[in-house]
mmCIF file of C-alpha atoms and ligand atoms in Angstrom:
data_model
loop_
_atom_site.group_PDB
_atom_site.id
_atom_site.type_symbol
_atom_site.label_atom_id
_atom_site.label_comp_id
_atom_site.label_asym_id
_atom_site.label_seq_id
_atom_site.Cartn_x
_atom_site.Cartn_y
_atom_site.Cartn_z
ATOM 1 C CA UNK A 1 -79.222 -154.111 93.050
ATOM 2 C CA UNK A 2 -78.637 -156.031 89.898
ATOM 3 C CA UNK A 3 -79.553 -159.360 88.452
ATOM 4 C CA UNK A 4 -77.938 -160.705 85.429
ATOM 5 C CA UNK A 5 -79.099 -163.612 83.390
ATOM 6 C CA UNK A 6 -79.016 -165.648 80.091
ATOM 7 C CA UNK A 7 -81.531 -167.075 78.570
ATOM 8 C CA UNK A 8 -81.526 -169.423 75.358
ATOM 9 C CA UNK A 9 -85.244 -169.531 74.091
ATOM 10 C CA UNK A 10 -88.269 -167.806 74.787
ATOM 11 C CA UNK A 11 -90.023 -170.199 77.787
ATOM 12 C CA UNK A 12 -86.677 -169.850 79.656
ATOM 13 C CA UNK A 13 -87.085 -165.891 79.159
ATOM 14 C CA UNK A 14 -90.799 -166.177 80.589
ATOM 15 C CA UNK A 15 -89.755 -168.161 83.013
ATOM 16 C CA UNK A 16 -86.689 -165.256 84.600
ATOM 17 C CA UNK A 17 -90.218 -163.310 84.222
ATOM 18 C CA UNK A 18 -92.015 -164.796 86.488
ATOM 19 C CA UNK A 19 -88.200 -165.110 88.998
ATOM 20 C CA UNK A 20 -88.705 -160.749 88.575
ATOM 21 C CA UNK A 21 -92.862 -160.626 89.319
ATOM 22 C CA UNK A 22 -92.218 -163.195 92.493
ATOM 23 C CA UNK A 23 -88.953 -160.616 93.289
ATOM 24 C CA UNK A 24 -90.506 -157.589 92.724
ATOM 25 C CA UNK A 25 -94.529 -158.046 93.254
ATOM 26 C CA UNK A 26 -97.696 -157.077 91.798
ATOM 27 C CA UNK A 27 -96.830 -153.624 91.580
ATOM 28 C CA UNK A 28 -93.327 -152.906 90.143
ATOM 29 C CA UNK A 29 -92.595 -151.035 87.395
ATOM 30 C CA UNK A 30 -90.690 -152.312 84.753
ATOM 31 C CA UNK A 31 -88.676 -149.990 81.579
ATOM 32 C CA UNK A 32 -87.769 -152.662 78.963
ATOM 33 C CA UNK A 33 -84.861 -151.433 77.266
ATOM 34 C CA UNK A 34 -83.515 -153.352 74.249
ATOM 35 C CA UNK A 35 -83.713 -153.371 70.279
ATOM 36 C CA UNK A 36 -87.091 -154.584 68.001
ATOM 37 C CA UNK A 37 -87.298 -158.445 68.530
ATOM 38 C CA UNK A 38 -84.862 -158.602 72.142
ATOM 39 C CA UNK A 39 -87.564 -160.303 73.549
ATOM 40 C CA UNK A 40 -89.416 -157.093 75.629
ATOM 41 C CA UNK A 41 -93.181 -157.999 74.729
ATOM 42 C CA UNK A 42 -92.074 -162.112 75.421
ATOM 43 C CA UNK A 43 -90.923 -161.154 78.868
ATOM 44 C CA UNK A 44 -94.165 -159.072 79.539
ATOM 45 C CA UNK A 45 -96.062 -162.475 78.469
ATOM 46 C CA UNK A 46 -94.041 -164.147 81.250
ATOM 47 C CA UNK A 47 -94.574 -161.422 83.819
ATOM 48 C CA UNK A 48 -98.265 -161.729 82.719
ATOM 49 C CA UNK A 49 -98.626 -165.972 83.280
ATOM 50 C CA UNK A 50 -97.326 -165.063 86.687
ATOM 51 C CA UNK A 51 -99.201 -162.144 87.855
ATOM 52 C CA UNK A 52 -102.296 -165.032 87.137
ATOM 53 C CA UNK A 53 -103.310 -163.375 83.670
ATOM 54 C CA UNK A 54 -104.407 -166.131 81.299
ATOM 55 C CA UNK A 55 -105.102 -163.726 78.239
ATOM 56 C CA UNK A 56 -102.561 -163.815 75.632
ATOM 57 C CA UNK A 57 -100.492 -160.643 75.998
ATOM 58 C CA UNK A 58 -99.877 -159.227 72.348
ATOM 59 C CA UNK A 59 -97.793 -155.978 71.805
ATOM 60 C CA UNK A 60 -99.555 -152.678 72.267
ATOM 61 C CA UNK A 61 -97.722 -151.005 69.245
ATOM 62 C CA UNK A 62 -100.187 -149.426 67.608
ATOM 63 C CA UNK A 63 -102.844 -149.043 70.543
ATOM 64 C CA UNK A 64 -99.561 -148.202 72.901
ATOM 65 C CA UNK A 65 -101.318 -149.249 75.568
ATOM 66 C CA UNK A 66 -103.311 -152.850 76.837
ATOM 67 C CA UNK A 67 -104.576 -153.384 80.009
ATOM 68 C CA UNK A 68 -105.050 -156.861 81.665
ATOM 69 C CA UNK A 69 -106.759 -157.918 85.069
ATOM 70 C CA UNK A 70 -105.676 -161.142 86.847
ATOM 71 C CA UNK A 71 -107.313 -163.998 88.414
ATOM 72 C CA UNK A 72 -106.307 -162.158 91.892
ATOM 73 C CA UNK A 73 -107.225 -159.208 90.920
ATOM 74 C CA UNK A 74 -103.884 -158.028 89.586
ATOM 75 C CA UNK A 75 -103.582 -155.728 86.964
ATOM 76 C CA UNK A 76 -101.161 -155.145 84.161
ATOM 77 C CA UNK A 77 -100.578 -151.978 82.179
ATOM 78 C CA UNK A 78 -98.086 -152.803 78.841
ATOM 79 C CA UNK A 79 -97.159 -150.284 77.012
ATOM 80 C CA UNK A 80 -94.832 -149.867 74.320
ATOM 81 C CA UNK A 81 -94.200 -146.128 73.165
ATOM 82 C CA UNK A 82 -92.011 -147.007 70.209
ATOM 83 C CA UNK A 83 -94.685 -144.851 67.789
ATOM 84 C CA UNK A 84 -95.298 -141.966 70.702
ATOM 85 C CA UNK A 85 -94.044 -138.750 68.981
ATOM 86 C CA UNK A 86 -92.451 -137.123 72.292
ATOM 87 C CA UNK A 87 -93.366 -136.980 75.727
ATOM 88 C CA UNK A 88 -96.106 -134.818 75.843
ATOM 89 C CA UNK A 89 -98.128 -137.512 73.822
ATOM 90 C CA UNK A 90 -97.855 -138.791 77.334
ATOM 91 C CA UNK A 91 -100.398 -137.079 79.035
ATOM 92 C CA UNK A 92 -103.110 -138.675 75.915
ATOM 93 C CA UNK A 93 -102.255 -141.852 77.398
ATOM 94 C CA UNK A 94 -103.027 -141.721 80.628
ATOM 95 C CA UNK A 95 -99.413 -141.762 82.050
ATOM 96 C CA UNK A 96 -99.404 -139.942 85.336
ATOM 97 C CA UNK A 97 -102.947 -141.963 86.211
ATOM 98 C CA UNK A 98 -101.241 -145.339 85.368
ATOM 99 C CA UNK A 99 -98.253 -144.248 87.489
ATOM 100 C CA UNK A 100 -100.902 -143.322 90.692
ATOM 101 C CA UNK A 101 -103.171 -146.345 90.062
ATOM 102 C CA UNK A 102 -100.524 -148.993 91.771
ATOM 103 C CA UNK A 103 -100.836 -151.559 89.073
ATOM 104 C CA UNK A 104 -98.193 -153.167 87.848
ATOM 105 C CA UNK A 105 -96.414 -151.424 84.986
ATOM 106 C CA UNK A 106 -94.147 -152.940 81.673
ATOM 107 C CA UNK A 107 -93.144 -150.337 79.071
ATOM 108 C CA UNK A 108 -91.290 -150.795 75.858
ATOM 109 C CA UNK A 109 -89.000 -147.829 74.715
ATOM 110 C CA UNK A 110 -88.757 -146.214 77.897
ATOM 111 C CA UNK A 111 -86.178 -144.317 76.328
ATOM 112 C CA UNK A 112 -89.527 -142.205 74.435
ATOM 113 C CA UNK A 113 -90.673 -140.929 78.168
ATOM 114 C CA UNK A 114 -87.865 -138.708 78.662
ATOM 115 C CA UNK A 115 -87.369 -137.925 82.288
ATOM 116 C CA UNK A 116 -91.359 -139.421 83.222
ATOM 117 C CA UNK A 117 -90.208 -142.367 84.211
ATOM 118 C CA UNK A 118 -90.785 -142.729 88.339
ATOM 119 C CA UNK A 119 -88.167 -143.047 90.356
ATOM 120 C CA UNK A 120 -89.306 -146.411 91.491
ATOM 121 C CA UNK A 121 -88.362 -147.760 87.944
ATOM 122 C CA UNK A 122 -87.050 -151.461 87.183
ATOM 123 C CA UNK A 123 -84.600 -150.854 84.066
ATOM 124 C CA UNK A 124 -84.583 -154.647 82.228
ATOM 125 C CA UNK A 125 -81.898 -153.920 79.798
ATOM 126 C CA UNK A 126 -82.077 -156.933 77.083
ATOM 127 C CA UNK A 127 -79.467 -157.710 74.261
ATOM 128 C CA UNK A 128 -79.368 -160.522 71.468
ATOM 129 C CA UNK A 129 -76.263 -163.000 72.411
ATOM 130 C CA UNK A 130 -74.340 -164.683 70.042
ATOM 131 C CA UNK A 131 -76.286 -167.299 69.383
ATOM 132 C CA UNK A 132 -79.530 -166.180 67.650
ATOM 133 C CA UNK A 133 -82.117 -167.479 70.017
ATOM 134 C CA UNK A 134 -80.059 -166.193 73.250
ATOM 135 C CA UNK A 135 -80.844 -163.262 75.220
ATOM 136 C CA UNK A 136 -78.638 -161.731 78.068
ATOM 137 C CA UNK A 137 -80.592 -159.470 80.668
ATOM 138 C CA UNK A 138 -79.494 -157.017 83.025
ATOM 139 C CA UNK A 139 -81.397 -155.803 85.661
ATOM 140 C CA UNK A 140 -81.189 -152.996 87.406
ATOM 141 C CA UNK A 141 -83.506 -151.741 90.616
ATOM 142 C CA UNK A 142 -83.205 -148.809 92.852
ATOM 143 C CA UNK A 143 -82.279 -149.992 96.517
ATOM 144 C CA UNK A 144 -85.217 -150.275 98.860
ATOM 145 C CA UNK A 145 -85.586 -147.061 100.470
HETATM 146 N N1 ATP B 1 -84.269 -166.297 74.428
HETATM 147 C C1 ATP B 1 -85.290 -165.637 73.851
HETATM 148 N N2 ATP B 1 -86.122 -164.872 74.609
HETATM 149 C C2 ATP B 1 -87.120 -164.177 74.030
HETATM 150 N N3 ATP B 1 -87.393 -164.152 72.724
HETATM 151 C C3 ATP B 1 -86.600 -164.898 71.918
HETATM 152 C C4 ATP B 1 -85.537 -165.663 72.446
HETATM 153 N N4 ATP B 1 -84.923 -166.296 71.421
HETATM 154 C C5 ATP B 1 -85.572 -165.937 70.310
HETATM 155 N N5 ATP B 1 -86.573 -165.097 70.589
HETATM 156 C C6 ATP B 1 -87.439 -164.471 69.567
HETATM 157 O O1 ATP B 1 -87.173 -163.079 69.589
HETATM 158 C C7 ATP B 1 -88.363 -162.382 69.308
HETATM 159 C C8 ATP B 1 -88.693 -161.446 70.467
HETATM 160 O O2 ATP B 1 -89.801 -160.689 70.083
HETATM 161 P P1 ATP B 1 -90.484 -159.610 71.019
HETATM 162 O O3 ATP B 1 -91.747 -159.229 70.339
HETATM 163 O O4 ATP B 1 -90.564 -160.115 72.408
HETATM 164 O O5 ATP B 1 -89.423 -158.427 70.929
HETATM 165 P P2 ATP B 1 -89.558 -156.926 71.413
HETATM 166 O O6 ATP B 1 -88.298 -156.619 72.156
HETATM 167 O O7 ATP B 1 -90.839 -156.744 72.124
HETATM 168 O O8 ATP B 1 -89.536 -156.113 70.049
HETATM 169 P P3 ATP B 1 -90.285 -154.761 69.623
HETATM 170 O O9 ATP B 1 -89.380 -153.606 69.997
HETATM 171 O O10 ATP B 1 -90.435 -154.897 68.145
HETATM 172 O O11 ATP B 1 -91.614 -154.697 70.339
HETATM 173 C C9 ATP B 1 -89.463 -163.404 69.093
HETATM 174 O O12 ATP B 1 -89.567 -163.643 67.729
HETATM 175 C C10 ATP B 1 -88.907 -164.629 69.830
HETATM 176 O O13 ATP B 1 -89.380 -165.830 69.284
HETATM 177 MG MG1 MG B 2 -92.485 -155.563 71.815
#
């Protein structure tokens, strides 16, 4: 299936994030495809506010990878793997136990993981608009088995 939409600011883009988390649940996985400053890391901080965490969600690009409980006990791995040199750097990270742990999962430059990504994945595909401040999204998920 697919979803697209527009958004025009960044509140409207957090709030199609938390329309995706209620769609998808507390245990999708999401590849955030798009250029530096589409709005990846501002859709993570909407999928975050939904999933019931209330710390501020800043981008993992130098640690590559933050971690985040909710109020419900949620969790929330965000990764970003724009500086991982190739993926064998994966296996430093943690990958394949962040894939079995059935958190919820939002990573930045998917493109970096080669053929890791699971099967399961969520592609987000974001590009700037015309206007400056708009972003369209297309979503795409695998069919429900
Ligand atoms: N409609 C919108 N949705 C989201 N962000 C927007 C929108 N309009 C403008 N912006 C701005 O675009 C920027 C998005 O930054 P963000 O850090 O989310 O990008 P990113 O895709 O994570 O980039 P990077 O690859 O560098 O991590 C922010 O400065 C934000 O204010
Ligand atoms: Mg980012």
């Amino acid at each position: 299936m697919t979803i697209d939409q527009t958004t025009e600011n960044e509140i409207q883009t957090q709030a199609f994030a938390a329309e995706l988390a209620r769609r998808f649940g507390p245990k999708a996985f999401y590849a955030l495809r798009g250029d530096l400053g589409a709005g990846k890391t501002c859709l993570v901080q909407g999928l975050a506010r939904a999933l019931g965490i209330d710390a501020a969600v800043c981008s993992p690009t130098f640690t590559l990878v933050n971690e985040y409980r909710g109020r419900d006990g949620a969790r929330l791995v965000h990764i970003d793997l724009y500086r991982l040199a190739g993926p064998d750097d994966l296996d430093a990270i943690g990958w394949d136990d962040y894939l079995d742990s059935g958190d919820a999962m939002a990573v930045e430059w998917p493109e970096r993981a080669g053929g890791e990504l699971p099967p399961r994945a969520i592609f987000v595909d974001i590009r700037i608009g015309d206007a400056p401040d708009e972003r369209r999204f297309h979503v795409t998920a695998p069919d429900a088995p």
